[in-house]
Short mmCIF file of C-alpha atoms in Angstrom, two decimals:
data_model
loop_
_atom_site.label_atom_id
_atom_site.label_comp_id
_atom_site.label_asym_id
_atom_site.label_seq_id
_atom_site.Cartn_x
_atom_site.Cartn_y
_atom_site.Cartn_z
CA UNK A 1 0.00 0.00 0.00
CA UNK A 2 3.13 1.91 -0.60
CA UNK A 3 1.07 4.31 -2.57
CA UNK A 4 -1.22 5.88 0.20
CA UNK A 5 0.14 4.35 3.38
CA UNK A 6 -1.55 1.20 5.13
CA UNK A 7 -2.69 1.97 8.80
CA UNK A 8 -4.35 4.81 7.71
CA UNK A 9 -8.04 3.70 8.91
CA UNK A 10 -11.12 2.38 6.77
CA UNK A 11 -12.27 6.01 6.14
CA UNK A 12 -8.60 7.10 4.73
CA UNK A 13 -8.29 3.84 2.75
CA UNK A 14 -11.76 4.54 1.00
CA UNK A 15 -11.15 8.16 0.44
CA UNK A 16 -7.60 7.30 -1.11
CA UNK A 17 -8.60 4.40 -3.51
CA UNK A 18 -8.81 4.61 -6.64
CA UNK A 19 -9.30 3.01 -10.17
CA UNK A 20 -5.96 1.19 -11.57
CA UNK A 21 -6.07 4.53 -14.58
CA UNK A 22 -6.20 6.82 -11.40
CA UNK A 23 -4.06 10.00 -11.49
CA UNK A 24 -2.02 8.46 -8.93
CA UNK A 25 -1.35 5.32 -10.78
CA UNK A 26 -0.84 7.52 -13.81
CA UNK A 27 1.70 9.58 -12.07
CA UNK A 28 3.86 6.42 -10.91
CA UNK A 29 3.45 5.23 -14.65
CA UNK A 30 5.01 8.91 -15.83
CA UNK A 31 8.02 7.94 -13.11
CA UNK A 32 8.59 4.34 -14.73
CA UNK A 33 8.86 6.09 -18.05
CA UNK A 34 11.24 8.60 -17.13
CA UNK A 35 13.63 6.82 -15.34
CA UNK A 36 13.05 4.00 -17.57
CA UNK A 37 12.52 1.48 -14.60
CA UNK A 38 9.91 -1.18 -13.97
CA UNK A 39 8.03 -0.29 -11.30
CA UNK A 40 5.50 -2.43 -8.66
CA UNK A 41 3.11 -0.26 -6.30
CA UNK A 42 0.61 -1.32 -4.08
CA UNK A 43 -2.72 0.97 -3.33
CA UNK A 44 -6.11 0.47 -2.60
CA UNK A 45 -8.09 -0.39 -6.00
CA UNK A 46 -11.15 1.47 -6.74
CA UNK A 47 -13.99 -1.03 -8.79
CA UNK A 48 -17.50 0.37 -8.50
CA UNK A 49 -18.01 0.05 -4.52
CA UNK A 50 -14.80 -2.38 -3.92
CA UNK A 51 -11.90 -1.85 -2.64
CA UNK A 52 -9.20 -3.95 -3.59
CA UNK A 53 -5.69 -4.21 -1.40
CA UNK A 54 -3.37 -4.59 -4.90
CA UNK A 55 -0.67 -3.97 -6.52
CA UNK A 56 0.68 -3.88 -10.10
CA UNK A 57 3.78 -3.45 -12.04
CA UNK A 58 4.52 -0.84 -14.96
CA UNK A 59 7.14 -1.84 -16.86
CA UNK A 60 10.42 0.68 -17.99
CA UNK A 61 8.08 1.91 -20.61
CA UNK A 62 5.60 2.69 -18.48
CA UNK A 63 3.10 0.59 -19.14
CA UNK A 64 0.62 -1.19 -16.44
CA UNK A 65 1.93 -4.78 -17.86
CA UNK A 66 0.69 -6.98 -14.42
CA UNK A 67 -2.41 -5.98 -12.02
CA UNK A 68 -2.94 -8.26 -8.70
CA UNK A 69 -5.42 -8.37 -5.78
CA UNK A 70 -4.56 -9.69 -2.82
CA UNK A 71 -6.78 -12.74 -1.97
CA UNK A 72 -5.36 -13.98 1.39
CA UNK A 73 -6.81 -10.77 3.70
CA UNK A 74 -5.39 -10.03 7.17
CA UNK A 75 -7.28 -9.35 10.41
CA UNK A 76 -10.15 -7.38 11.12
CA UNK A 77 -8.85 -3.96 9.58
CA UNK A 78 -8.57 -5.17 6.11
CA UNK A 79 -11.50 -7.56 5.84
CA UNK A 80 -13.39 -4.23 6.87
CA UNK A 81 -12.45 -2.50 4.14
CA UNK A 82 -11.28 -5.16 1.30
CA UNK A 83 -12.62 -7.43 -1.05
CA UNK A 84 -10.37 -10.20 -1.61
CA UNK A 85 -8.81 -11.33 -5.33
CA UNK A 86 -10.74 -14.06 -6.85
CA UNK A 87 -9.77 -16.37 -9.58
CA UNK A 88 -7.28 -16.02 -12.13
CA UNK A 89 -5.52 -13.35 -9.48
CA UNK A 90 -2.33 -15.56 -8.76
CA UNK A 91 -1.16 -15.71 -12.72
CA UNK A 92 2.13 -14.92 -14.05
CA UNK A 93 3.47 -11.99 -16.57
CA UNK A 94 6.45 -11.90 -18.15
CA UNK A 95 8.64 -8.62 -17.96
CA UNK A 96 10.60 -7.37 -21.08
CA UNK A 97 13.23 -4.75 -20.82
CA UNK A 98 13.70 -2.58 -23.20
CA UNK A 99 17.58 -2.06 -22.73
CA UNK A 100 17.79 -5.68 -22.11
CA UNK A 101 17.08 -9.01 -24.21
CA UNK A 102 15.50 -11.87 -22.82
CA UNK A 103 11.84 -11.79 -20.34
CA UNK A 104 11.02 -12.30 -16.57
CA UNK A 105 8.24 -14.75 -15.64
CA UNK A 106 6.90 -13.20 -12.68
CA UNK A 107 4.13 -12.72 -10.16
CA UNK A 108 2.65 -11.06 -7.51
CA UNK A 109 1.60 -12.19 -4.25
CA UNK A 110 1.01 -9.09 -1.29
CA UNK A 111 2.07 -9.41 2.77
CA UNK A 112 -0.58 -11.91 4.06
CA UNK A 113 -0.67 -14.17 1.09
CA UNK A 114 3.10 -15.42 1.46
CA UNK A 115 2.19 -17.07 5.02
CA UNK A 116 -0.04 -19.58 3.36
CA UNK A 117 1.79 -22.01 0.87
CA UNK A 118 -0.41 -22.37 -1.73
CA UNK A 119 -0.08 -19.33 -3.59
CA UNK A 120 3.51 -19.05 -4.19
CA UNK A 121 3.26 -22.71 -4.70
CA UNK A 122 0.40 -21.75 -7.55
CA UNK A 123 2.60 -19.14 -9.62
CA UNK A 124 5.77 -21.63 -9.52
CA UNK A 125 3.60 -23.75 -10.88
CA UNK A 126 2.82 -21.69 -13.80
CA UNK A 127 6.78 -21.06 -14.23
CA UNK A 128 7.06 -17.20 -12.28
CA UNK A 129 10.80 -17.46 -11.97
CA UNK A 130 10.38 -14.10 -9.37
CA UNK A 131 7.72 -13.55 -7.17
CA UNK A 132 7.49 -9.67 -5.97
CA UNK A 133 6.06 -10.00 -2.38
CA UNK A 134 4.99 -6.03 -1.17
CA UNK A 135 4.18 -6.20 2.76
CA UNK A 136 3.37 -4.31 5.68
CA UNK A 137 4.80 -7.19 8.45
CA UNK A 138 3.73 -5.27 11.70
CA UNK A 139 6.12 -5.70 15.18
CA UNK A 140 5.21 -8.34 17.22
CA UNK A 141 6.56 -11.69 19.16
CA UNK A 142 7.14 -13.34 16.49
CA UNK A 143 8.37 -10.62 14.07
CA UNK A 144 11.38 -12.18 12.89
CA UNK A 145 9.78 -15.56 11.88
CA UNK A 146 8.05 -14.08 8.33
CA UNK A 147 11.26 -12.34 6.66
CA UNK A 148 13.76 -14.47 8.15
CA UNK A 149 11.69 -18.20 7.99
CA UNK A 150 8.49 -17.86 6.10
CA UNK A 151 9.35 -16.20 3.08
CA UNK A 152 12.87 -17.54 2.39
CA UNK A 153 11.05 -21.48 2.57
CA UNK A 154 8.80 -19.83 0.01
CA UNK A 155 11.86 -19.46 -1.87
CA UNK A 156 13.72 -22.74 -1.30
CA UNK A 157 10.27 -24.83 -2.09
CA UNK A 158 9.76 -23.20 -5.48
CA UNK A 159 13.26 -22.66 -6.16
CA UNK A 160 12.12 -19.10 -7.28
CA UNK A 161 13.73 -15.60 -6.74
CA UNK A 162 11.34 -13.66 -4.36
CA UNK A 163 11.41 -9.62 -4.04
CA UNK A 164 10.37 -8.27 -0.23
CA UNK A 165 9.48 -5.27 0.07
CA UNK A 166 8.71 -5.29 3.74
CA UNK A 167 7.35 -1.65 5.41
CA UNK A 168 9.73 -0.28 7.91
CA UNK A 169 9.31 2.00 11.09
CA UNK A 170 6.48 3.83 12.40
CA UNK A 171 3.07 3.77 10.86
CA UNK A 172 2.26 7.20 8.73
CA UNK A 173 -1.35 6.59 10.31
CA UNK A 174 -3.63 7.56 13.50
CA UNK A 175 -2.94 4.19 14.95
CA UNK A 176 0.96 3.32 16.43
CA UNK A 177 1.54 0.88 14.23
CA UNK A 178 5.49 0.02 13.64
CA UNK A 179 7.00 -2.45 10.86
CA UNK A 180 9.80 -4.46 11.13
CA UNK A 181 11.65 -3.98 7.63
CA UNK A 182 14.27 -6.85 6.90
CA UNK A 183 13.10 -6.11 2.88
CA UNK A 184 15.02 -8.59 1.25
CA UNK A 185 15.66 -10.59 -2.02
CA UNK A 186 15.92 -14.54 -1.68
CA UNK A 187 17.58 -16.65 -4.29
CA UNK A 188 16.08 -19.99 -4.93
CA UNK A 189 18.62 -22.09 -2.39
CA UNK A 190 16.39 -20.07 0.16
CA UNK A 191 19.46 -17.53 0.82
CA UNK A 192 19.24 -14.07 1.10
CA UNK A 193 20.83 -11.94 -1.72
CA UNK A 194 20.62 -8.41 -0.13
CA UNK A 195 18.94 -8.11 2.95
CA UNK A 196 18.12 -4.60 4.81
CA UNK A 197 18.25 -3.91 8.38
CA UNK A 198 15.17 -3.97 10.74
CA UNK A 199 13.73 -0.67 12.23
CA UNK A 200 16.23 -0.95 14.68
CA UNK A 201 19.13 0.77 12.46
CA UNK A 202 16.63 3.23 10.58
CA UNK A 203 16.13 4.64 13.92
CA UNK A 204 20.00 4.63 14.79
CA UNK A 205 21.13 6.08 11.57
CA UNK A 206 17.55 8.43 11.19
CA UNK A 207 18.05 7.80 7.70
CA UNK A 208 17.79 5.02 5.38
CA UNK A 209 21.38 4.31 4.52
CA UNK A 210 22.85 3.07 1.52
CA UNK A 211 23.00 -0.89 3.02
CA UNK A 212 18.80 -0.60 2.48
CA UNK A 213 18.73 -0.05 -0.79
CA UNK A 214 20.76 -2.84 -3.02
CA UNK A 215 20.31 -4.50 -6.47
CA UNK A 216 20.29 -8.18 -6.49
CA UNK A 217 21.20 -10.30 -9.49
CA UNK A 218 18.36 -12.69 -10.71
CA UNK A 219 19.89 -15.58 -12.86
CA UNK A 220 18.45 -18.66 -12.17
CA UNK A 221 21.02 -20.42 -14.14
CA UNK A 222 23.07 -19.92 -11.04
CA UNK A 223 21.03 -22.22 -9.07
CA UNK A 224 20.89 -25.17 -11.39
CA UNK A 225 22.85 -27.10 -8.79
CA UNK A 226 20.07 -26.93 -6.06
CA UNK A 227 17.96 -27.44 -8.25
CA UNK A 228 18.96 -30.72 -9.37
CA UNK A 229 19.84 -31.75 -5.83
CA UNK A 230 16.29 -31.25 -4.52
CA UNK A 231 13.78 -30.97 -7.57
CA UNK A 232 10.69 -29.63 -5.55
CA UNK A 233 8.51 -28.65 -8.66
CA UNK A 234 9.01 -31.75 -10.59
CA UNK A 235 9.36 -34.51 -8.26
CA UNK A 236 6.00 -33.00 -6.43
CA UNK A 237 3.28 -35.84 -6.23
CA UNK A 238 0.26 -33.60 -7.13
CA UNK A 239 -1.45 -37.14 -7.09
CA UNK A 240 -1.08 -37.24 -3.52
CA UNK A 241 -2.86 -33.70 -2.66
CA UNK A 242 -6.46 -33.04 -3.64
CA UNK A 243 -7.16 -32.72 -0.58
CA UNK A 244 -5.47 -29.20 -0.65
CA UNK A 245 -8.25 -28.05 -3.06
CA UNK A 246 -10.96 -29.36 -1.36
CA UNK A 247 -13.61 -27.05 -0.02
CA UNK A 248 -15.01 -29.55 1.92
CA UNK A 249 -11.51 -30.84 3.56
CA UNK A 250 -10.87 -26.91 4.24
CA UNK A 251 -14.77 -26.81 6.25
CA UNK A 252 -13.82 -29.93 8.22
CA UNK A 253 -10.23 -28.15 9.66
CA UNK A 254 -11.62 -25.80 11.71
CA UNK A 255 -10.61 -27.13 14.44
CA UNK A 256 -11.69 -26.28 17.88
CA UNK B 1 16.31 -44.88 10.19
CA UNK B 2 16.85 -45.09 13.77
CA UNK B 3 16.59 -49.03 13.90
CA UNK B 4 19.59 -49.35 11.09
CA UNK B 5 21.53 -46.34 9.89
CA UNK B 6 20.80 -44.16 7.35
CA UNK B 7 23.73 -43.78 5.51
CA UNK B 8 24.71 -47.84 5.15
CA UNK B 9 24.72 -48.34 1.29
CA UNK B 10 21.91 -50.05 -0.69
CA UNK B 11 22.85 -53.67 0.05
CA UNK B 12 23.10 -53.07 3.94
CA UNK B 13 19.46 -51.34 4.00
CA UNK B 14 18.37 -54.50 1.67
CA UNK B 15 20.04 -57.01 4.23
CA UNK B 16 18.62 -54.86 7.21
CA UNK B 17 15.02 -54.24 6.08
CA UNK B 18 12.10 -56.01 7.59
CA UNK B 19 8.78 -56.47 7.90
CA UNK B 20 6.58 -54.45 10.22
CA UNK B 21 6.50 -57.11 12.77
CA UNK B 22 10.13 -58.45 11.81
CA UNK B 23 12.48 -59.24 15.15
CA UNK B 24 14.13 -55.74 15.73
CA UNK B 25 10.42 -54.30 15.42
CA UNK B 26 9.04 -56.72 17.65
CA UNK B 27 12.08 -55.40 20.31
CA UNK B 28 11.00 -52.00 19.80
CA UNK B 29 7.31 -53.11 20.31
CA UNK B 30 8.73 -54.47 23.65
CA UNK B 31 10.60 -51.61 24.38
CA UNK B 32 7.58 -49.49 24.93
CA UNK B 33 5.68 -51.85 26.52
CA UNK B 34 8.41 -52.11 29.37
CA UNK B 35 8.84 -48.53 29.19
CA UNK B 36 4.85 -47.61 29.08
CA UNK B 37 6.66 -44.94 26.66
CA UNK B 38 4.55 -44.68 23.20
CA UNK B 39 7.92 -44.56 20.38
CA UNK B 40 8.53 -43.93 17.08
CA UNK B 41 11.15 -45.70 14.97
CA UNK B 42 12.33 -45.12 11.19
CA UNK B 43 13.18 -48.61 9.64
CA UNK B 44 13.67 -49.70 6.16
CA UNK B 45 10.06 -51.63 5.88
CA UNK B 46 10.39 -55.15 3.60
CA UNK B 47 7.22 -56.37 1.44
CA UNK B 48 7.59 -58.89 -0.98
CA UNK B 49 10.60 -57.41 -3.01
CA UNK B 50 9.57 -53.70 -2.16
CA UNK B 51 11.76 -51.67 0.52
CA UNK B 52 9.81 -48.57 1.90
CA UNK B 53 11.87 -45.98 4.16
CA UNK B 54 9.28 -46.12 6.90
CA UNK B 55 8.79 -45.11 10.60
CA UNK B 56 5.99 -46.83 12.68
CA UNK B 57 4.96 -45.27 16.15
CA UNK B 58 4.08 -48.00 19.34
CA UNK B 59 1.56 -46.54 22.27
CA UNK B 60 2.74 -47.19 25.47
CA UNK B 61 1.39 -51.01 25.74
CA UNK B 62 3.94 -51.83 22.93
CA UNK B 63 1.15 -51.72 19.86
CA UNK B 64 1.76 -50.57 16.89
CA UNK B 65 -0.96 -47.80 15.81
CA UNK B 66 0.33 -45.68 13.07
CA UNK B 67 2.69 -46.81 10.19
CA UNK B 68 3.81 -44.55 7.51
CA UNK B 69 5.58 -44.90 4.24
CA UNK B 70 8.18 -41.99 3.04
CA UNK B 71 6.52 -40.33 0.09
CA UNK B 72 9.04 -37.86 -1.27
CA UNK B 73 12.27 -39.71 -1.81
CA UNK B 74 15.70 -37.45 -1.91
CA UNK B 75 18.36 -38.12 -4.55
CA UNK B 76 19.76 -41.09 -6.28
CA UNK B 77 20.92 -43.20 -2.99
CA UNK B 78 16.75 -43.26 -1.59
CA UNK B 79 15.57 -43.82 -5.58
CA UNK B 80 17.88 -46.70 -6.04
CA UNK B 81 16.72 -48.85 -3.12
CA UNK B 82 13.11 -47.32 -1.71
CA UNK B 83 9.45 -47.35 -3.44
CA UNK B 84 7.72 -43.94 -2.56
CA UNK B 85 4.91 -44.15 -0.19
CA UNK B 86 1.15 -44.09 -2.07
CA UNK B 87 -2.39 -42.89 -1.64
CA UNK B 88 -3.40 -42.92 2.35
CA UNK B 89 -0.09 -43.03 4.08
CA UNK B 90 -0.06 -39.20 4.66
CA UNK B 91 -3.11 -39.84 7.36
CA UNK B 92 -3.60 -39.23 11.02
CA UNK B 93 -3.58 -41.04 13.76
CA UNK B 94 -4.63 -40.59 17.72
CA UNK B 95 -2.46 -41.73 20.61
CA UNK B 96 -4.70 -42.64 23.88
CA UNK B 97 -1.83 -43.26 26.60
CA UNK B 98 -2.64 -45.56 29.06
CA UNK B 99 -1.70 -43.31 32.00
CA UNK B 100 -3.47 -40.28 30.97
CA UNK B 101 -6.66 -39.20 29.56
CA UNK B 102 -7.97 -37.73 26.65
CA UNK B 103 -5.59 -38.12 22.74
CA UNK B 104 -3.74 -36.36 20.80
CA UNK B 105 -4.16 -36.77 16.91
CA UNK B 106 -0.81 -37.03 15.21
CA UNK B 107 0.65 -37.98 11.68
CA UNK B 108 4.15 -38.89 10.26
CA UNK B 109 6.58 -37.65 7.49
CA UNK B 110 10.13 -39.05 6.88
CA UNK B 111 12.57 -36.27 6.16
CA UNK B 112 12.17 -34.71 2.96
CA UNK B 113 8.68 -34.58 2.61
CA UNK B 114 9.21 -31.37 4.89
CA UNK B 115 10.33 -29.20 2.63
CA UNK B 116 7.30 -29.90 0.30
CA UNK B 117 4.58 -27.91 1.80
CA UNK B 118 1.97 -30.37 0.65
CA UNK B 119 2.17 -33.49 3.20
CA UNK B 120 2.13 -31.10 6.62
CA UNK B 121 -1.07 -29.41 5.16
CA UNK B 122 -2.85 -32.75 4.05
CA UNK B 123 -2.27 -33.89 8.00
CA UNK B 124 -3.12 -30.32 8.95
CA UNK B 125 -6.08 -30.98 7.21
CA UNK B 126 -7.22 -34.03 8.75
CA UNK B 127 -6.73 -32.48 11.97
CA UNK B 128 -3.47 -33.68 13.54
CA UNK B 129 -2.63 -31.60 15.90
CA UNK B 130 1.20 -32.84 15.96
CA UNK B 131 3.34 -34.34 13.09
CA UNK B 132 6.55 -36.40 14.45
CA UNK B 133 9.29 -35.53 11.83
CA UNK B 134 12.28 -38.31 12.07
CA UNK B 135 14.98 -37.01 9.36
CA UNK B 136 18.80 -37.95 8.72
CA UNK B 137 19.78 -34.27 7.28
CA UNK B 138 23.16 -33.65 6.08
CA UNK B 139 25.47 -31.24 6.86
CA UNK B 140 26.31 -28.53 3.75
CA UNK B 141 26.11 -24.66 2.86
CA UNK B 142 21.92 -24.35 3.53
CA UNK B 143 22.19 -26.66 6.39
CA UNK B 144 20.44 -24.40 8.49
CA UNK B 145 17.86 -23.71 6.63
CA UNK B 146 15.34 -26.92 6.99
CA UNK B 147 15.54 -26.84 10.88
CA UNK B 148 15.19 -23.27 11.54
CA UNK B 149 13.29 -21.81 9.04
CA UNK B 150 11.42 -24.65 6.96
CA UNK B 151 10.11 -27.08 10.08
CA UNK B 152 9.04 -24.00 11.91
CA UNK B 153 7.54 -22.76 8.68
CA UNK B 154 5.60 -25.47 8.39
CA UNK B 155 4.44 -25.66 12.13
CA UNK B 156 3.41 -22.09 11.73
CA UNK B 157 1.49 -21.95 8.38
CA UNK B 158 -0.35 -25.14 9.72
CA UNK B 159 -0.75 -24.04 13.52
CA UNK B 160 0.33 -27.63 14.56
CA UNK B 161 3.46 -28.78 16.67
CA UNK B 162 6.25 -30.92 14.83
CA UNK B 163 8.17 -33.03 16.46
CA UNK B 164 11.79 -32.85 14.32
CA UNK B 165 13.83 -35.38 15.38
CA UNK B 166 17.20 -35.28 13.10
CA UNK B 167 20.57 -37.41 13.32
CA UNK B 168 23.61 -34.98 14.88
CA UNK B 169 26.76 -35.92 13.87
CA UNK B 170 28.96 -38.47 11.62
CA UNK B 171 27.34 -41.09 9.94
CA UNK B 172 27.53 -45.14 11.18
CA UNK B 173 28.50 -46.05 7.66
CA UNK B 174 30.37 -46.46 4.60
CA UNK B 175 30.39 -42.86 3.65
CA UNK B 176 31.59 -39.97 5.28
CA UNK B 177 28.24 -38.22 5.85
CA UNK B 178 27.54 -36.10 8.85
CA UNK B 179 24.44 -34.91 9.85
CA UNK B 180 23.42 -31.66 11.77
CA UNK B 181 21.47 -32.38 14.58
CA UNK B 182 18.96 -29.51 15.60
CA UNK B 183 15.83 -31.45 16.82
CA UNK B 184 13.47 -29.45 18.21
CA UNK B 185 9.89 -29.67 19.35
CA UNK B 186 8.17 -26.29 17.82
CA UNK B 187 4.58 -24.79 19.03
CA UNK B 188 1.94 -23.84 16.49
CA UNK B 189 3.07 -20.68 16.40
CA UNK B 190 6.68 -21.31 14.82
CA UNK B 191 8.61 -20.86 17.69
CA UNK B 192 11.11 -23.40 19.46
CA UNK B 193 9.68 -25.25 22.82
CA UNK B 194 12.73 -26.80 23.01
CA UNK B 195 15.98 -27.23 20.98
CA UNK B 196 19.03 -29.72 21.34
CA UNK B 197 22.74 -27.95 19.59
CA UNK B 198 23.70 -29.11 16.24
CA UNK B 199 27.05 -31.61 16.39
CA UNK B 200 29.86 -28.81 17.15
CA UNK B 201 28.61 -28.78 20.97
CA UNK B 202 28.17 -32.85 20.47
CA UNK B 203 31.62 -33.14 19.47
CA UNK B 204 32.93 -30.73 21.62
CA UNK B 205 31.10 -32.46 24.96
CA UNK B 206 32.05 -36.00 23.44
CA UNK B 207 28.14 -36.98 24.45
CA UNK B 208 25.07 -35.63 24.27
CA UNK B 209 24.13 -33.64 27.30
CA UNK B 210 20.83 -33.38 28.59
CA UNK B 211 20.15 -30.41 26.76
CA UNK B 212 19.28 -32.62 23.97
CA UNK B 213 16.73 -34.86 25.63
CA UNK B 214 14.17 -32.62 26.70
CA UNK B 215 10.55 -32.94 27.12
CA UNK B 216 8.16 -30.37 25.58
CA UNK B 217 4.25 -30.00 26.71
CA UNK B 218 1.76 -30.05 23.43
CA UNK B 219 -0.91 -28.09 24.29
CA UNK B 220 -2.76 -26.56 21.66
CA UNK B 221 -4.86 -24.08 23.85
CA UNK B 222 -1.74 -22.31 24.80
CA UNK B 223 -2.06 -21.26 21.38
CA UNK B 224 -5.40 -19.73 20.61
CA UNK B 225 -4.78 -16.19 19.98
CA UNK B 226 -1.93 -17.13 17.84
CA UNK B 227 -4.71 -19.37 15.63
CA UNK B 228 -7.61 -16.82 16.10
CA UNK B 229 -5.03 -14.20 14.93
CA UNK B 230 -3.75 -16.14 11.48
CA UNK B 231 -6.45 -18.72 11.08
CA UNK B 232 -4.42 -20.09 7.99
CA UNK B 233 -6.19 -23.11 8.22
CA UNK B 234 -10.43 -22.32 8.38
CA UNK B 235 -9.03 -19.19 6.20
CA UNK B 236 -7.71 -20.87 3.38
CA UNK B 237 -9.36 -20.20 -0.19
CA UNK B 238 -9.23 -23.76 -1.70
CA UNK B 239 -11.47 -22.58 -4.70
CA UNK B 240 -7.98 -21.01 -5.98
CA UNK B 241 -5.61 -24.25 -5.22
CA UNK B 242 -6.71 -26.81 -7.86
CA UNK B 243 -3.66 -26.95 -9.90
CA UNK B 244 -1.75 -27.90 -7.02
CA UNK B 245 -3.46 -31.47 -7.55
CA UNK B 246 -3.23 -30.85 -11.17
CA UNK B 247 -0.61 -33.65 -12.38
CA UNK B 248 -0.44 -31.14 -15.78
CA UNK B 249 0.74 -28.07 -14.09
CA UNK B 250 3.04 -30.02 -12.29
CA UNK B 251 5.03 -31.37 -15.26
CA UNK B 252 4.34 -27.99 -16.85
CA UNK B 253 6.53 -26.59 -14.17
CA UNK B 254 9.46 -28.58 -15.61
CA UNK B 255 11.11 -25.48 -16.07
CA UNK B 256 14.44 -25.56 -18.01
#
């Protein structure tokens, strides 16, 4: 939600949103053009009386090339205000640059979703060779358990590059929300590639220094090894796990 | 492969394997009848001329109540010598011990079927409320990564315990494996109830100290908020998940 801020309240969110060919959207598609960048931001989506929590990508060109709606919502707050992504959200798109040859398979997946494995699990499955993974990982307990455990085994299982681009430090919002940072990209060993620091040094430093903001090589020829080793995608036994799909196996789990 | 060795070479496991109520399983059986101790023990199962890599769980009167079959093999050694576990081993079970009341509904995976997210949500599904995780992993450059960040993944995005029990230290065999140790029992909400060191402190103490034999209470209700927080389970949006059943989109994902 990188776009408006995400602890803003219901009201904020609804005033904010906007259509995908919103003059906000428009403006970060002006910005990929003229710095000749792909670009992902997330917002609140505008649809007749919806509200979407999504995000898409322009490419360097500018063009809105990938659009996605988050369809695993979190907590009170956003089922309040969201309607989640339906079918056909978790797809793939392929990126071409236009100063370099060759495409990007990749897809989207926001905060929330990358807890539960089936989604990342779905756009491997359709060959994303990157997943881009937006969040807004609130402090807590258990803080360090998504960036440094959840989302690299999202990595590792698919043996897929994933982008996370994790909110850090106070809330810009009524409530006192704080994020934990630890954005991050993972290569598909499950091994970080760049990694920034937690909220912790952005307070230290009151700025965010250089170590926050790295490019990370993603060549998954690199990682043919691994691959081979431990060939999660093809040596999966999909005949083993209807179950998975299975409304009424989903009913029967809510366990007391 | 408590009962034999992991890491013995094809013809040993072959010499070694047995039926489920061979001699050194009928010991075993005994074992927790004497004890009034329910165990689990990874074997190399024998039927007809089929070898399974299997682990079988006694209650504490020495019966055996749950068996399960290995169904994701890893690499060339487990290929060459077991058949994969079929339809209906990844099921649940429920341990009544004599001593004390009420169960506790449990299921088994051998190993490598960890780090496919599919097995611990088909027994998360069914309602175990534990999985018992006996594993022989090898030491190497991600060796941290299934103990710390996949097991507790999967206890997390399934809001189940797992039992982990690995091998820690060199191998009792031919080859010059070592393993890395790191049991652990984890809570449902990814965190560590206990934790025994990986084989530099086994080494180092030339026997395993009592920090690695630890008891941890399984009590789900200790865990409620974490569940009503992230219900990732009664939450889940199976509608979308049908291709991860989908034998198609899993050769599809054959990716080059």
């Amino acid at each position: 939600m990188s776009l408006t801020g995400y602890s803003i309240g219901v009201a904020s969110i609804r005033t904010r949103s906007e259509p995908r060919t919103g003059p906000l959207m428009a403006q970060v598609s002006e910005m990929a053009r003229s710095l000749s960048m792909a670009m992902c931001v997330g917002y609140p989506e505008k649809e007749g009386d919806r509200i979407f929590n999504a995000a898409a990508v322009f490419d360097d060109t500018g063009r809105l090339i990938h659009h996605y709606r988050k369809t695993h919502l979190f907590g009170a707050y956003e089922l309040a205000v969201f309607t989640p992504g339906g079918a056909g959200e978790l797809a793939c798109s392929r990126l071409n640059s236009s100063s370099k040859p060759g495409s990007l398979a990749f897809g989207l997946m926001i905060c929330m979703d990358c807890e539960y494995p089936e989604p990342a699990r779905l756009l491997a499955l359709q060959g994303a060779e990157i997943i881009i993974l937006p969040t807004a990982l609130g402090a807590g307990p258990v803080q360090h358990l998504t960036p440094r455990c959840v989302v690299p085994t999202r990595a590792l299982e698919n043996h897929i590059f994933i982008a996370y681009a994790n909110f850090c430090g106070p809330a810009a919002g009524p409530d006192d929300s704080a994020f934990v940072g630890q954005s991050a990209v993972i290569g598909p060993d499950g091994m970080d590639l760049c990694r920034a620091p937690g909220p912790e040094s952005i307070h230290r430093h009151a700025s965010v220094d250089s170590a926050c903001v790295r490019c990370a090589d993603v060549e998954s020829a690199a990682f043919a090894a691994d691959v081979a080793r431990n060939p999660y995608l093809t040596a999966r036994r999909p005949e083993l796990y209807a179950a998975i799909s299975d409304a009424a196996a989903c009913a029967a789990a809510g366990r007391a």
